[in-house]
Amino acid sequence: MQAGKPVLYSFFRSSCSWRVRIVLALKGIDYEMVPINLIKDGGQQFSEEFQTLNPMKQVPALKIDGIVIGQSNLSVLKQVGQENQLPWAQKVITSGFNALEQILQSTAGKYCVGDEVTMADVCLAPQVANAERFKVDLSPYPTISRINKALLALEAFQVSHPCRQPDTPAELRA
């Protein structure tokens, strides 16, 4: 296998893709971005070309040295159905945030676990963005909100943010 620059197949608003972008930025790994629009043309992840790359037909897919690693959770939203997405997402996010806010009382420093960025933080920022997207009231979660604000001040979280991706629609760009 020939080593080369990693290739990230990503959709700007995918929280799973954002987590991968955050980690790549934190680690200082230069990569090539290939946008896969999950909406356009019925979903570009269903194209024959992409299915050959990732038979799961999901983003993100990260190709490193010829090996493709993939993961996603958009398929859950599709199963819930368009009309049920908002209440379902609000219920699931609120349930998780209720538990997390309590846990953070004993683990949080500047970030979720002390004063160093951990995997918990990499997951938190995209989930807070999902909460905002699905109109979850964040006022009951002051610790989550404080940590998210600190994370979004970090360069790795800024450069990887969905509003700063090459495939972000103009109206959603920062």
mmCIF file of C-alpha atoms in Angstrom:
data_model
loop_
_atom_site.group_PDB
_atom_site.id
_atom_site.type_symbol
_atom_site.label_atom_id
_atom_site.label_comp_id
_atom_site.label_asym_id
_atom_site.label_seq_id
_atom_site.Cartn_x
_atom_site.Cartn_y
_atom_site.Cartn_z
ATOM 1 C CA MET A 1 0.000 0.000 0.000
ATOM 2 C CA GLN A 2 1.136 3.468 -0.797
ATOM 3 C CA ALA A 3 0.988 5.997 2.000
ATOM 4 C CA GLY A 4 -0.597 9.294 1.074
ATOM 5 C CA LYS A 5 -2.746 12.089 2.376
ATOM 6 C CA PRO A 6 -5.894 10.765 4.121
ATOM 7 C CA VAL A 7 -9.163 11.404 2.291
ATOM 8 C CA LEU A 8 -12.291 12.300 4.255
ATOM 9 C CA TYR A 9 -15.654 11.764 2.544
ATOM 10 C CA SER A 10 -17.894 14.078 4.500
ATOM 11 C CA PHE A 11 -21.122 16.073 4.611
ATOM 12 C CA PHE A 12 -20.825 19.519 6.202
ATOM 13 C CA ARG A 13 -23.733 19.050 8.644
ATOM 14 C CA SER A 14 -23.013 15.460 9.643
ATOM 15 C CA SER A 15 -22.107 15.457 13.337
ATOM 16 C CA CYS A 16 -20.232 12.200 12.804
ATOM 17 C CA SER A 17 -18.175 13.851 10.054
ATOM 18 C CA TRP A 18 -17.538 16.851 12.305
ATOM 19 C CA ARG A 19 -16.106 14.593 15.016
ATOM 20 C CA VAL A 20 -13.610 13.172 12.520
ATOM 21 C CA ARG A 21 -12.696 16.671 11.293
ATOM 22 C CA ILE A 22 -12.117 17.805 14.896
ATOM 23 C CA VAL A 23 -9.773 14.903 15.611
ATOM 24 C CA LEU A 24 -7.852 15.405 12.379
ATOM 25 C CA ALA A 25 -7.445 19.108 13.244
ATOM 26 C CA LEU A 26 -6.432 18.366 16.853
ATOM 27 C CA LYS A 27 -3.809 15.932 15.605
ATOM 28 C CA GLY A 28 -2.612 18.321 12.907
ATOM 29 C CA ILE A 29 -3.287 15.786 10.159
ATOM 30 C CA ASP A 30 -3.565 17.292 6.690
ATOM 31 C CA TYR A 31 -6.258 15.607 4.613
ATOM 32 C CA GLU A 32 -8.198 15.920 1.416
ATOM 33 C CA MET A 33 -11.940 16.563 1.700
ATOM 34 C CA VAL A 34 -14.433 14.988 -0.692
ATOM 35 C CA PRO A 35 -17.945 16.336 -0.080
ATOM 36 C CA ILE A 36 -20.759 13.779 -0.247
ATOM 37 C CA ASN A 37 -24.110 15.560 -0.310
ATOM 38 C CA LEU A 38 -26.618 13.446 1.616
ATOM 39 C CA ILE A 39 -29.583 15.282 0.088
ATOM 40 C CA LYS A 40 -28.713 16.219 -3.504
ATOM 41 C CA ASP A 41 -29.725 13.767 -6.240
ATOM 42 C CA GLY A 42 -31.461 11.560 -3.678
ATOM 43 C CA GLY A 43 -28.245 11.291 -1.683
ATOM 44 C CA GLN A 44 -24.800 11.028 -3.256
ATOM 45 C CA GLN A 45 -23.914 8.327 -0.721
ATOM 46 C CA PHE A 46 -26.113 5.986 -2.793
ATOM 47 C CA SER A 47 -24.103 6.510 -5.979
ATOM 48 C CA GLU A 48 -22.439 3.432 -7.414
ATOM 49 C CA GLU A 49 -19.035 5.104 -7.071
ATOM 50 C CA PHE A 50 -19.481 5.828 -3.356
ATOM 51 C CA GLN A 51 -21.013 2.411 -2.637
ATOM 52 C CA THR A 52 -17.876 0.831 -4.089
ATOM 53 C CA LEU A 53 -15.837 2.869 -1.603
ATOM 54 C CA ASN A 54 -18.177 2.383 1.376
ATOM 55 C CA PRO A 55 -20.818 -0.358 1.023
ATOM 56 C CA MET A 56 -22.543 1.036 4.142
ATOM 57 C CA LYS A 57 -23.439 4.122 2.036
ATOM 58 C CA GLN A 58 -22.722 6.466 4.952
ATOM 59 C CA VAL A 59 -20.486 9.379 5.854
ATOM 60 C CA PRO A 60 -18.016 9.953 7.193
ATOM 61 C CA ALA A 61 -15.712 7.600 5.412
ATOM 62 C CA LEU A 62 -12.020 8.102 6.056
ATOM 63 C CA LYS A 63 -9.555 6.549 3.634
ATOM 64 C CA ILE A 64 -6.059 6.109 5.026
ATOM 65 C CA ASP A 65 -3.410 4.145 3.145
ATOM 66 C CA GLY A 66 -6.084 2.423 1.055
ATOM 67 C CA ILE A 67 -8.191 1.380 4.072
ATOM 68 C CA VAL A 68 -11.667 2.900 4.446
ATOM 69 C CA ILE A 69 -13.191 3.439 7.886
ATOM 70 C CA GLY A 70 -16.846 4.476 7.946
ATOM 71 C CA GLN A 71 -19.563 5.357 10.456
ATOM 72 C CA SER A 72 -22.785 7.415 10.609
ATOM 73 C CA ASN A 73 -26.205 7.781 12.284
ATOM 74 C CA LEU A 74 -28.323 9.631 9.646
ATOM 75 C CA SER A 75 -30.059 6.327 8.900
ATOM 76 C CA VAL A 76 -31.801 6.546 12.299
ATOM 77 C CA LEU A 77 -33.395 9.887 11.406
ATOM 78 C CA LYS A 78 -34.619 8.427 8.131
ATOM 79 C CA GLN A 79 -36.259 5.515 9.973
ATOM 80 C CA VAL A 80 -38.021 7.880 12.378
ATOM 81 C CA GLY A 81 -39.648 9.662 9.434
ATOM 82 C CA GLN A 82 -39.674 13.340 8.514
ATOM 83 C CA GLU A 83 -42.763 14.225 10.556
ATOM 84 C CA ASN A 84 -41.360 12.638 13.739
ATOM 85 C CA GLN A 85 -37.755 13.848 13.513
ATOM 86 C CA LEU A 86 -38.098 17.029 15.587
ATOM 87 C CA PRO A 87 -39.910 15.541 18.617
ATOM 88 C CA TRP A 88 -37.811 12.365 18.505
ATOM 89 C CA ALA A 89 -34.505 14.279 18.318
ATOM 90 C CA GLN A 90 -35.578 16.665 21.093
ATOM 91 C CA LYS A 91 -36.531 13.745 23.346
ATOM 92 C CA VAL A 92 -33.316 11.795 22.726
ATOM 93 C CA ILE A 93 -31.010 14.813 23.050
ATOM 94 C CA THR A 94 -32.763 16.068 26.193
ATOM 95 C CA SER A 95 -32.536 12.638 27.798
ATOM 96 C CA GLY A 96 -28.818 12.426 27.066
ATOM 97 C CA PHE A 97 -28.114 15.989 28.164
ATOM 98 C CA ASN A 98 -30.022 15.493 31.445
ATOM 99 C CA ALA A 99 -27.695 12.612 32.316
ATOM 100 C CA LEU A 100 -24.559 14.309 30.971
ATOM 101 C CA GLU A 101 -25.147 17.539 32.900
ATOM 102 C CA GLN A 102 -25.188 15.480 36.127
ATOM 103 C CA ILE A 103 -22.079 13.487 35.190
ATOM 104 C CA LEU A 104 -20.158 16.639 34.323
ATOM 105 C CA GLN A 105 -20.655 17.931 37.866
ATOM 106 C CA SER A 106 -17.985 15.462 38.991
ATOM 107 C CA THR A 107 -15.737 15.310 35.900
ATOM 108 C CA ALA A 108 -15.648 18.747 34.307
ATOM 109 C CA GLY A 109 -12.833 21.193 34.426
ATOM 110 C CA LYS A 110 -12.435 23.539 31.512
ATOM 111 C CA TYR A 111 -13.686 20.663 29.347
ATOM 112 C CA CYS A 112 -15.732 17.494 29.930
ATOM 113 C CA VAL A 113 -12.980 15.631 31.787
ATOM 114 C CA GLY A 114 -10.596 18.069 33.398
ATOM 115 C CA ASP A 115 -8.651 20.638 31.450
ATOM 116 C CA GLU A 116 -7.561 18.586 28.436
ATOM 117 C CA VAL A 117 -9.696 17.931 25.361
ATOM 118 C CA THR A 118 -10.884 14.307 25.330
ATOM 119 C CA MET A 119 -13.081 12.164 23.134
ATOM 120 C CA ALA A 120 -16.036 13.318 25.252
ATOM 121 C CA ASP A 121 -15.435 16.871 24.036
ATOM 122 C CA VAL A 122 -15.068 15.735 20.433
ATOM 123 C CA CYS A 123 -18.563 14.234 20.771
ATOM 124 C CA LEU A 124 -20.070 17.088 22.793
ATOM 125 C CA ALA A 125 -19.685 20.013 20.366
ATOM 126 C CA PRO A 126 -21.407 18.270 17.434
ATOM 127 C CA GLN A 127 -24.208 17.090 19.727
ATOM 128 C CA VAL A 128 -24.769 20.625 21.023
ATOM 129 C CA ALA A 129 -24.976 21.724 17.380
ATOM 130 C CA ASN A 130 -27.585 19.009 16.835
ATOM 131 C CA ALA A 131 -29.472 20.286 19.879
ATOM 132 C CA GLU A 132 -29.471 23.793 18.439
ATOM 133 C CA ARG A 133 -30.563 22.488 15.038
ATOM 134 C CA PHE A 134 -33.477 20.629 16.629
ATOM 135 C CA LYS A 135 -34.416 23.606 18.831
ATOM 136 C CA VAL A 136 -33.575 22.014 22.210
ATOM 137 C CA ASP A 137 -33.620 24.535 25.063
ATOM 138 C CA LEU A 138 -30.051 24.564 26.401
ATOM 139 C CA SER A 139 -30.764 26.741 29.459
ATOM 140 C CA PRO A 140 -31.111 23.687 31.797
ATOM 141 C CA TYR A 141 -27.555 22.674 30.836
ATOM 142 C CA PRO A 142 -25.176 25.407 32.036
ATOM 143 C CA THR A 143 -22.157 23.101 32.299
ATOM 144 C CA ILE A 144 -22.674 21.677 28.823
ATOM 145 C CA SER A 145 -23.115 25.201 27.457
ATOM 146 C CA ARG A 146 -19.992 26.489 29.235
ATOM 147 C CA ILE A 147 -17.850 23.610 27.986
ATOM 148 C CA ASN A 148 -19.214 23.946 24.449
ATOM 149 C CA LYS A 149 -18.343 27.648 24.440
ATOM 150 C CA ALA A 150 -14.766 26.815 25.523
ATOM 151 C CA LEU A 151 -14.494 24.133 22.836
ATOM 152 C CA LEU A 152 -15.753 26.397 20.072
ATOM 153 C CA ALA A 153 -12.991 28.867 20.983
ATOM 154 C CA LEU A 154 -10.365 26.254 20.023
ATOM 155 C CA GLU A 155 -8.952 26.411 16.506
ATOM 156 C CA ALA A 156 -9.533 22.688 15.846
ATOM 157 C CA PHE A 157 -13.248 23.102 16.559
ATOM 158 C CA GLN A 158 -13.448 26.311 14.516
ATOM 159 C CA VAL A 159 -11.768 25.021 11.344
ATOM 160 C CA SER A 160 -13.776 21.792 11.457
ATOM 161 C CA HIS A 161 -17.116 23.511 12.149
ATOM 162 C CA PRO A 162 -19.944 22.694 9.716
ATOM 163 C CA CYS A 163 -20.326 26.373 8.766
ATOM 164 C CA ARG A 164 -16.748 26.426 7.433
ATOM 165 C CA GLN A 165 -16.715 23.388 5.150
ATOM 166 C CA PRO A 166 -16.270 23.505 1.379
ATOM 167 C CA ASP A 167 -19.718 21.964 0.852
ATOM 168 C CA THR A 168 -21.562 24.273 3.266
ATOM 169 C CA PRO A 169 -24.348 26.123 1.434
ATOM 170 C CA ALA A 170 -23.738 29.877 1.209
ATOM 171 C CA GLU A 171 -26.671 30.720 3.482
ATOM 172 C CA LEU A 172 -25.194 28.580 6.303
ATOM 173 C CA ARG A 173 -21.571 29.756 5.999
ATOM 174 C CA ALA A 174 -19.883 31.701 8.786
#
